[in-house]
Short mmCIF file of C-alpha atoms in Angstrom, two decimals:
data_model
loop_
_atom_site.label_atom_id
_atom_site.label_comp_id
_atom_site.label_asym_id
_atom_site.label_seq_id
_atom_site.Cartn_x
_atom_site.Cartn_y
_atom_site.Cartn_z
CA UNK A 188 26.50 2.37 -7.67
CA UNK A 189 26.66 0.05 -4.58
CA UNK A 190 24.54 2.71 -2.45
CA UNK A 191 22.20 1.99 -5.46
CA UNK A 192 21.74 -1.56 -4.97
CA UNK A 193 21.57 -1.13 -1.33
CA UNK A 194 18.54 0.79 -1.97
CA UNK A 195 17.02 -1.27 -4.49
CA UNK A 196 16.95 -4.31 -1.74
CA UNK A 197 14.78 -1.74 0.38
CA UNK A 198 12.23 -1.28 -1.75
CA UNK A 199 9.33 -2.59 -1.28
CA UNK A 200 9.35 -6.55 -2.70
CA UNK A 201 5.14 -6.71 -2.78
CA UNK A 202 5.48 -3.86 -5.97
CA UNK A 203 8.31 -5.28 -7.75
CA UNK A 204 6.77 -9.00 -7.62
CA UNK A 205 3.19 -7.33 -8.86
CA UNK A 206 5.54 -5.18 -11.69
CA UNK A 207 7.11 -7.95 -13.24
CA UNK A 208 3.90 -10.41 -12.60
CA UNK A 209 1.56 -8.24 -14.32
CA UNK A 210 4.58 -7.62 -16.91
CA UNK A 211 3.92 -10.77 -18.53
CA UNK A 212 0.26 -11.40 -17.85
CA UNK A 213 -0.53 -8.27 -19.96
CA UNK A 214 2.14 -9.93 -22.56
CA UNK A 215 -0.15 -12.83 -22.88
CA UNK A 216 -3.47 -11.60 -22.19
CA UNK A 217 -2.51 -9.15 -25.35
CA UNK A 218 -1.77 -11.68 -27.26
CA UNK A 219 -5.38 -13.35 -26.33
CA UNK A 220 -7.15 -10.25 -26.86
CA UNK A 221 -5.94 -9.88 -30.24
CA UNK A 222 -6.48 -13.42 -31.71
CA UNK A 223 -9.86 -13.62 -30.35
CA UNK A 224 -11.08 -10.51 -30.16
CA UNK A 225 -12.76 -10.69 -27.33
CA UNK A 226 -13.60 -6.98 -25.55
CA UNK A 227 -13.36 -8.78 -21.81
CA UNK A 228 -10.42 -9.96 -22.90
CA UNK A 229 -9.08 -6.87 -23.85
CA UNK A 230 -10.44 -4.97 -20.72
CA UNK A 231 -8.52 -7.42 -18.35
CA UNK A 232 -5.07 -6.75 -20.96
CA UNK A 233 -5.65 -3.13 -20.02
CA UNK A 234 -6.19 -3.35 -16.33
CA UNK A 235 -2.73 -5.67 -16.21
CA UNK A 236 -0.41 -2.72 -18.80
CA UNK A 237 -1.77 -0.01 -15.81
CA UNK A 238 -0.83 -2.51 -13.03
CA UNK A 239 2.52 -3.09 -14.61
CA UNK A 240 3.37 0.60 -14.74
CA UNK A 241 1.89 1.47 -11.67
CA UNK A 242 3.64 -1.16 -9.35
CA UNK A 243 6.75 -0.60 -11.92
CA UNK A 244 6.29 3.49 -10.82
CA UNK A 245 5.86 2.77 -6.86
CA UNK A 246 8.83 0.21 -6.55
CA UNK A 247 10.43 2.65 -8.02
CA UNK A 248 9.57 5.44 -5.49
CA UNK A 249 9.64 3.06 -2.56
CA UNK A 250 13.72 2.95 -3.41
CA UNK A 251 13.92 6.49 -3.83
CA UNK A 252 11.85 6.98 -0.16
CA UNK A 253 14.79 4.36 1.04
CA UNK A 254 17.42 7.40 0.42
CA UNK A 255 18.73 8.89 4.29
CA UNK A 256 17.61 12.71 4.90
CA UNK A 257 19.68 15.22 3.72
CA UNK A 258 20.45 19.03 4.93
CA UNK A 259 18.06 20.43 2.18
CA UNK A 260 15.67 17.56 3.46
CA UNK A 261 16.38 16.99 6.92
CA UNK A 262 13.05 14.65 7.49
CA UNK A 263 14.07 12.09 4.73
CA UNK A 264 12.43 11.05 1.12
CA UNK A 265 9.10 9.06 2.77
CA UNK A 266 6.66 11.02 1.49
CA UNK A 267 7.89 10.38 -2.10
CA UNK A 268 6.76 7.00 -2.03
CA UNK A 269 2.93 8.80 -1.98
CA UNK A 270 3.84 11.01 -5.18
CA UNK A 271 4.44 8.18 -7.05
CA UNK A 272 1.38 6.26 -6.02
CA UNK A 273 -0.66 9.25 -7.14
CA UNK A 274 0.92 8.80 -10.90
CA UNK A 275 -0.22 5.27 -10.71
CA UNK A 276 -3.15 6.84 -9.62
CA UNK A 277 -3.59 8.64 -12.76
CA UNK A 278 -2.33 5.87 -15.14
CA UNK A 279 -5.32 3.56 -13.52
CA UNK A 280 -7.73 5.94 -14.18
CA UNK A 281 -7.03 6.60 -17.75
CA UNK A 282 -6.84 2.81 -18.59
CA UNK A 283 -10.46 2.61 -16.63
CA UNK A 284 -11.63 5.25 -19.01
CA UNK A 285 -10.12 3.62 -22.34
CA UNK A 286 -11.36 0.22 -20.89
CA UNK A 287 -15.13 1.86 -19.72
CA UNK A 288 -15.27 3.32 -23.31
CA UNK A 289 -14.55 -0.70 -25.13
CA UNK A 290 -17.51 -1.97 -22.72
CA UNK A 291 -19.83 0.61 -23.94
CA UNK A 292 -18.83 0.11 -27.76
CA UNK A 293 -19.18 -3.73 -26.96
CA UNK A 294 -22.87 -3.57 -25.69
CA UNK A 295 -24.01 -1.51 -28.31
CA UNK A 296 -22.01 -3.50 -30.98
CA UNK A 297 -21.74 -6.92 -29.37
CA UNK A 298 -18.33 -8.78 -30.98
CA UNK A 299 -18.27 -12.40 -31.54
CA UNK A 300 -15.12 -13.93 -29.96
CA UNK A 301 -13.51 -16.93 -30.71
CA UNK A 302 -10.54 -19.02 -29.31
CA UNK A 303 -12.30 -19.83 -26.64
CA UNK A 304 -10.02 -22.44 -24.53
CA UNK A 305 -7.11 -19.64 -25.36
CA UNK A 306 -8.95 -17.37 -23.37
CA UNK A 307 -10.18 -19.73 -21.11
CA UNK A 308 -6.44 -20.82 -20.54
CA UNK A 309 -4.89 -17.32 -20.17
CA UNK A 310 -7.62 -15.77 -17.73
CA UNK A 311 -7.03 -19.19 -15.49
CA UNK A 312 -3.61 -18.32 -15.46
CA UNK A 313 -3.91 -15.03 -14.34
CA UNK A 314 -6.13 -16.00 -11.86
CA UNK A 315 -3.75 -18.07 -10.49
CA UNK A 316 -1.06 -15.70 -10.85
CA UNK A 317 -3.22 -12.63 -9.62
CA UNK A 318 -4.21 -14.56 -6.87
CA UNK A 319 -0.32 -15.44 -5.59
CA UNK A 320 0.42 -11.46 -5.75
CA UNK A 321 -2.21 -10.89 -3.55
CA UNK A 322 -1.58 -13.65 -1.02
CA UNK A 323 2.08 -12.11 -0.89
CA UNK A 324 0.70 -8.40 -0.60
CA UNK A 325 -1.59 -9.93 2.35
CA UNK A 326 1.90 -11.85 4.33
CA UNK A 327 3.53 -8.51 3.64
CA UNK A 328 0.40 -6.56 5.54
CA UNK A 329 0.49 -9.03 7.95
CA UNK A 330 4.52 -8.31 8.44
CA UNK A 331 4.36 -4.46 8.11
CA UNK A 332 1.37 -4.38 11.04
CA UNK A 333 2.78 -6.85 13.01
CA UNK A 334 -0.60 -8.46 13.37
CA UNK A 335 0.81 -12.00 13.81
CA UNK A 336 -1.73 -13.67 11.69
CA UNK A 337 -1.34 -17.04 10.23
CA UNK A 338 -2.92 -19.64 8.01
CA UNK A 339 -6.14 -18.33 6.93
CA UNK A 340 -6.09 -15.97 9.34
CA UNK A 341 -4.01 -13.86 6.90
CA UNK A 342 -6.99 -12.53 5.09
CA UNK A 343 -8.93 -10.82 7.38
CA UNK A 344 -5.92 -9.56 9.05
CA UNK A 345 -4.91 -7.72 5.96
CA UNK A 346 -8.09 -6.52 4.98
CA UNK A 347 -8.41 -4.87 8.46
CA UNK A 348 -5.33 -3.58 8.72
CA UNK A 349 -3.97 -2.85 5.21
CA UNK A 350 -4.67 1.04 5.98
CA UNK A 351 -1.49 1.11 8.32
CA UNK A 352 0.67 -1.03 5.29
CA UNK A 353 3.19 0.66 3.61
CA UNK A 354 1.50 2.48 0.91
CA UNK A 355 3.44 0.70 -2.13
CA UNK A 356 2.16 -2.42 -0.17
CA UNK A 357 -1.49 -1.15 0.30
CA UNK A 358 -1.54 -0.39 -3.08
CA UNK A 359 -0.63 -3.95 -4.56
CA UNK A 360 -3.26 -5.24 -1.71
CA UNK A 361 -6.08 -3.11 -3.77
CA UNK A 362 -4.80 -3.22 -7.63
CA UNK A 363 -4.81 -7.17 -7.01
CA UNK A 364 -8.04 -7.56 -5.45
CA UNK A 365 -9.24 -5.49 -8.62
CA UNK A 366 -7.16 -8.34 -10.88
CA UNK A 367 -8.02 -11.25 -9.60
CA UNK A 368 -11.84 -10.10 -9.46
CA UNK A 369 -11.66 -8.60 -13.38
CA UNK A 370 -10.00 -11.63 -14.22
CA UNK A 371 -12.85 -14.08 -12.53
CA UNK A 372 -15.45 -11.59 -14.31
CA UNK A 373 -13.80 -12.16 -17.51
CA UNK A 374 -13.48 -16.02 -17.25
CA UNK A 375 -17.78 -16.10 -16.69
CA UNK A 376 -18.00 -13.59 -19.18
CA UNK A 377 -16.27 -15.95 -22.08
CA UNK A 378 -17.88 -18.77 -20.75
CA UNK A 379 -21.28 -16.79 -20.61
CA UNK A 380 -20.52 -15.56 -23.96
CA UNK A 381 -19.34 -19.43 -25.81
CA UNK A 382 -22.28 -21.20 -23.94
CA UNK A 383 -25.60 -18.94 -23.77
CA UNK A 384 -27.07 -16.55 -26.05
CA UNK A 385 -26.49 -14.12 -24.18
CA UNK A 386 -23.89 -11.96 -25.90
CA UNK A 387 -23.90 -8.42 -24.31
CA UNK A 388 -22.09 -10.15 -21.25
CA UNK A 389 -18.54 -9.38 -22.95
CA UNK A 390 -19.49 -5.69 -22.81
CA UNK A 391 -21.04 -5.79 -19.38
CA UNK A 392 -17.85 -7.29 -17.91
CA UNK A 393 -15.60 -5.14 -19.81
CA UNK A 394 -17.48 -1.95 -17.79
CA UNK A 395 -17.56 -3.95 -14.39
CA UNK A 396 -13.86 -4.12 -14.65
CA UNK A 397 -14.01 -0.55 -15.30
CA UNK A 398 -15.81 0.20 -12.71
CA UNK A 399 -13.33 -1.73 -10.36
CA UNK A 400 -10.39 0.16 -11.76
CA UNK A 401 -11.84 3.62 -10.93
CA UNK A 402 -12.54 2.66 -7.42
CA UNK A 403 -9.04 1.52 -6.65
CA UNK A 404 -8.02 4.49 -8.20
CA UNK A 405 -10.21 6.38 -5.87
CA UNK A 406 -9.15 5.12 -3.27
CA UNK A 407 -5.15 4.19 -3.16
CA UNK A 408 -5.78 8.19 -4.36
CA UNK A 409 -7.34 9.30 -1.24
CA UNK A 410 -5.02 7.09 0.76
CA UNK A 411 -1.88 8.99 -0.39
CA UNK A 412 -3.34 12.71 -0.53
CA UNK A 413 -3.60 12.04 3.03
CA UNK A 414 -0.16 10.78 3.58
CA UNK A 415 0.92 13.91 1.29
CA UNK A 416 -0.35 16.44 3.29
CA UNK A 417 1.06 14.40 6.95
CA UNK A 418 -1.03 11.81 8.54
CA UNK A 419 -1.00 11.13 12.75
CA UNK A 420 0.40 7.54 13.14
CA UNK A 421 -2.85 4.67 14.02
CA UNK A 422 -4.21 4.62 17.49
CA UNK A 423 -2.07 1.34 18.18
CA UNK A 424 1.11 2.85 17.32
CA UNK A 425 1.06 5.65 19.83
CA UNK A 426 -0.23 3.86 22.33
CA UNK A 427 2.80 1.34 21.90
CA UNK A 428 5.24 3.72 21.74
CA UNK A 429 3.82 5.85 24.75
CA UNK A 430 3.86 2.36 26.50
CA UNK A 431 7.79 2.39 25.61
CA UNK A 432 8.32 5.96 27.29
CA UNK A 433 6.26 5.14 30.49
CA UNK A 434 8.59 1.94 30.92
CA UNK A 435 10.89 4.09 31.93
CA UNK A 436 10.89 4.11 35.73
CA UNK A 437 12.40 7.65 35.54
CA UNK A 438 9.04 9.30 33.98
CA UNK A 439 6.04 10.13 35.18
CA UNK A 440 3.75 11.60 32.65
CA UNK A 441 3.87 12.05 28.82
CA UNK A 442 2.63 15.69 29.23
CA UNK A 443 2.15 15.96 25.11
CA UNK A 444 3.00 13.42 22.26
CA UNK A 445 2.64 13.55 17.94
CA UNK A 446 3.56 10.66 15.74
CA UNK A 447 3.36 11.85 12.24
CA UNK A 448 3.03 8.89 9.80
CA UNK A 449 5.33 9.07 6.71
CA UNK A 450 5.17 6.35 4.08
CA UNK A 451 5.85 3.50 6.31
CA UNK A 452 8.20 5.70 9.07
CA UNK A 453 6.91 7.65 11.74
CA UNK A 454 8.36 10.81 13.32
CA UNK A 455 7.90 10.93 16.92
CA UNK A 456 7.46 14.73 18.74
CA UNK A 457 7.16 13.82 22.93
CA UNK A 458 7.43 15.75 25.96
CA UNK A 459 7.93 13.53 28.70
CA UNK A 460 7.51 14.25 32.56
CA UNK A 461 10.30 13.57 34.64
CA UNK A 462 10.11 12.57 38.35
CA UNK A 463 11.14 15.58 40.92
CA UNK A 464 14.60 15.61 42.03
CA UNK A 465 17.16 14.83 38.50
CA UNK A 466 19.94 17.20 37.88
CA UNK A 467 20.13 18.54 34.25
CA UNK A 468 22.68 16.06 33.43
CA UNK A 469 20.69 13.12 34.81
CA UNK A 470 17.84 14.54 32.76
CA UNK A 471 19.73 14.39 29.40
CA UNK A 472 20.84 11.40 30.28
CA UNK A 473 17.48 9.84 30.87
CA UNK A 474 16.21 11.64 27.15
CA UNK A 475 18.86 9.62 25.53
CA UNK A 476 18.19 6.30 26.76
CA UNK A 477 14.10 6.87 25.92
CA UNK A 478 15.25 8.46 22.64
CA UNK A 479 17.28 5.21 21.54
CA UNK A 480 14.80 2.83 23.28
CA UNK A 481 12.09 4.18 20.81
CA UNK A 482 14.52 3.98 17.53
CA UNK A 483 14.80 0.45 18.25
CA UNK A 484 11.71 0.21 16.48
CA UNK A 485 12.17 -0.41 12.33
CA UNK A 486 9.25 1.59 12.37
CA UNK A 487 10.32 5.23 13.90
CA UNK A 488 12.19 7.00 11.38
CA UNK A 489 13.60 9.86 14.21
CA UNK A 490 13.04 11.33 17.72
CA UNK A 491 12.26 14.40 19.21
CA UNK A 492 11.98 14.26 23.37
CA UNK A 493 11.32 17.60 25.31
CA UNK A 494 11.97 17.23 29.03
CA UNK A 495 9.66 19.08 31.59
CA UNK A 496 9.31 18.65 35.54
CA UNK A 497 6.31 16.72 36.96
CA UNK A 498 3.24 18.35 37.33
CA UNK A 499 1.61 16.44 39.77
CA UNK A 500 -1.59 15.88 36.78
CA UNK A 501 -1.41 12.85 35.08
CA UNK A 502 -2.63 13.65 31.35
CA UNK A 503 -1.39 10.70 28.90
CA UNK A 504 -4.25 8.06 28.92
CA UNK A 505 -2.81 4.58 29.95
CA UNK A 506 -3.89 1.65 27.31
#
């Protein structure tokens, strides 16, 4: 039981903030939905049930990736994180279709809703509450990359780099852009709606929001079908760690090097050039401390170093 609470401290606190957030913002915006009857309303109630079981599903996963390899899986759990993201995947896109189907009925039945500062009330709150998840999923891009940003440099930080986040991480980033723009769309839909005589606007944003869902879902989809079948690590990361190897006043060369990104670990595969002259003990020796200087990184899951003699061609491209 304590190895289980050990892992549930891993997992990855951007999901499990989102989960509970979107827990009780579908609670009340439910509760909106129904008393008004407003279809935006409803559409936005939808889009936060699929974010609370989706973010519910990957924190989930991102503990069970936090489990140490085994003999019958001697590279570890990463990639499970990526199976579970492509459930949420599915859950998304089902809730887009439900909500897609609502904006349709709405536009060619337009509802009249009432309750009007209710709404108006709830959607400002999830605004505000939409827009803290994804200010947290942005510090935790920011922390995962090791971009240093700060201030309001935060944003386009994370929006450049959120590719190379964590993918329970990168998915929060996207779900909550989604949120906090379906919620914004619902809030000038309402108002639209209580102010102007324009009434097809509840069905129009209902389908927008729609629309927003199925792209997240295409994408956080495509994201993980690549980290399913194996993705190579970002150009940054192998040129860091190569940087780490050719510290080493020992080596010469990094004849050939793969970093295989899994979830948020990589798995590094190097054959490093020695300098002429080391015995086969001096050799080893020199793999181990280049082995354990690159697991100092949080980031490299394991190590595997060939040694070969100097070749007198220098192949590995120098940053």
């Amino acid at each position: 039981m304590g190895n289980f609470w050990t892992l549930v401290k891993k997992g990855n606190t951007s999901s499990a903030t989102a989960a509970l957030g979107n827990t009780g913002l579908a609670i009340i915006k439910g509760i909106g939905a129904s008393i008004s009857g407003s279809g935006t309303m409803f559409a936005s109630a939808m889009h936060s049930v699929a974010d609370a079981v989706n973010q519910g599903f990957v924190f989930f996963g991102s503990v069970l990736a936090e489990r140490q390899p085994t003999k019958r899986f001697p590279t570890g759990f990463g990639r499970v994180v990526n199976l579970f993201c492509m459930i949420a995947v599915i859950v998304v896109t089902i809730m887009a279709y439900e909500t897609f189907l609502k904006g349709i009925k709405l536009i060619k039945h337009p509802e009249e809703a009432t309750n009007f500062w209710l709404n108006f009330i709830i959607l400002f709150i999830a605004i505000a509450i939409d827009g803290s998840i994804l200010i947290k999923a942005m510090k935790e891009i920011v922390k995962e990359t090791r971009s240093g940003a700060k201030g309001m440099g935060i944003i386009p930080s994370a929006i450049r780099n959120a590719g190379r986040a964590a993918p329970p991480t990168r998915l929060v980033f996207y779900e909550d852009i989604v949120a906090t723009l379906g919620a914004v769309f619902a809030l000038l839909a309402i108002i639209l709606a209580e102010y102007s005589t324009f009434k097809l606007m509840d069905g129009i944003a209902t389908i927008l929001i729609a629309c927003l869902m199925i792209g997240v879902a295409f994408k956080v989809g495509y994201d993980n079908m690549v980290g399913l079948i194996g993705v190579a690590a970002p150009k940054d990361v192998e040129e860091r760690l190569g940087a780490i190897i050719l510290e080493n006043p020992d080596v010469a060369d990094i004849g050939k090097m793969r970093i295989v990104q899994e979830g948020k670990n990589y798995h590094v595969e190097a054959y490093v050039e020695l300098r002429k002259g080391f015995s086969l003990a001096e050799a080893t020796e020199i793999n181990h401390r280049i082995r354990a200087k690159l697991l100092e990184d949080p980031d490299v899951a394991d190590v595997t170093l060939g040694i070969m003699d100097d070749n007198g061609i220098i192949s590995w491209k120098r940053p």
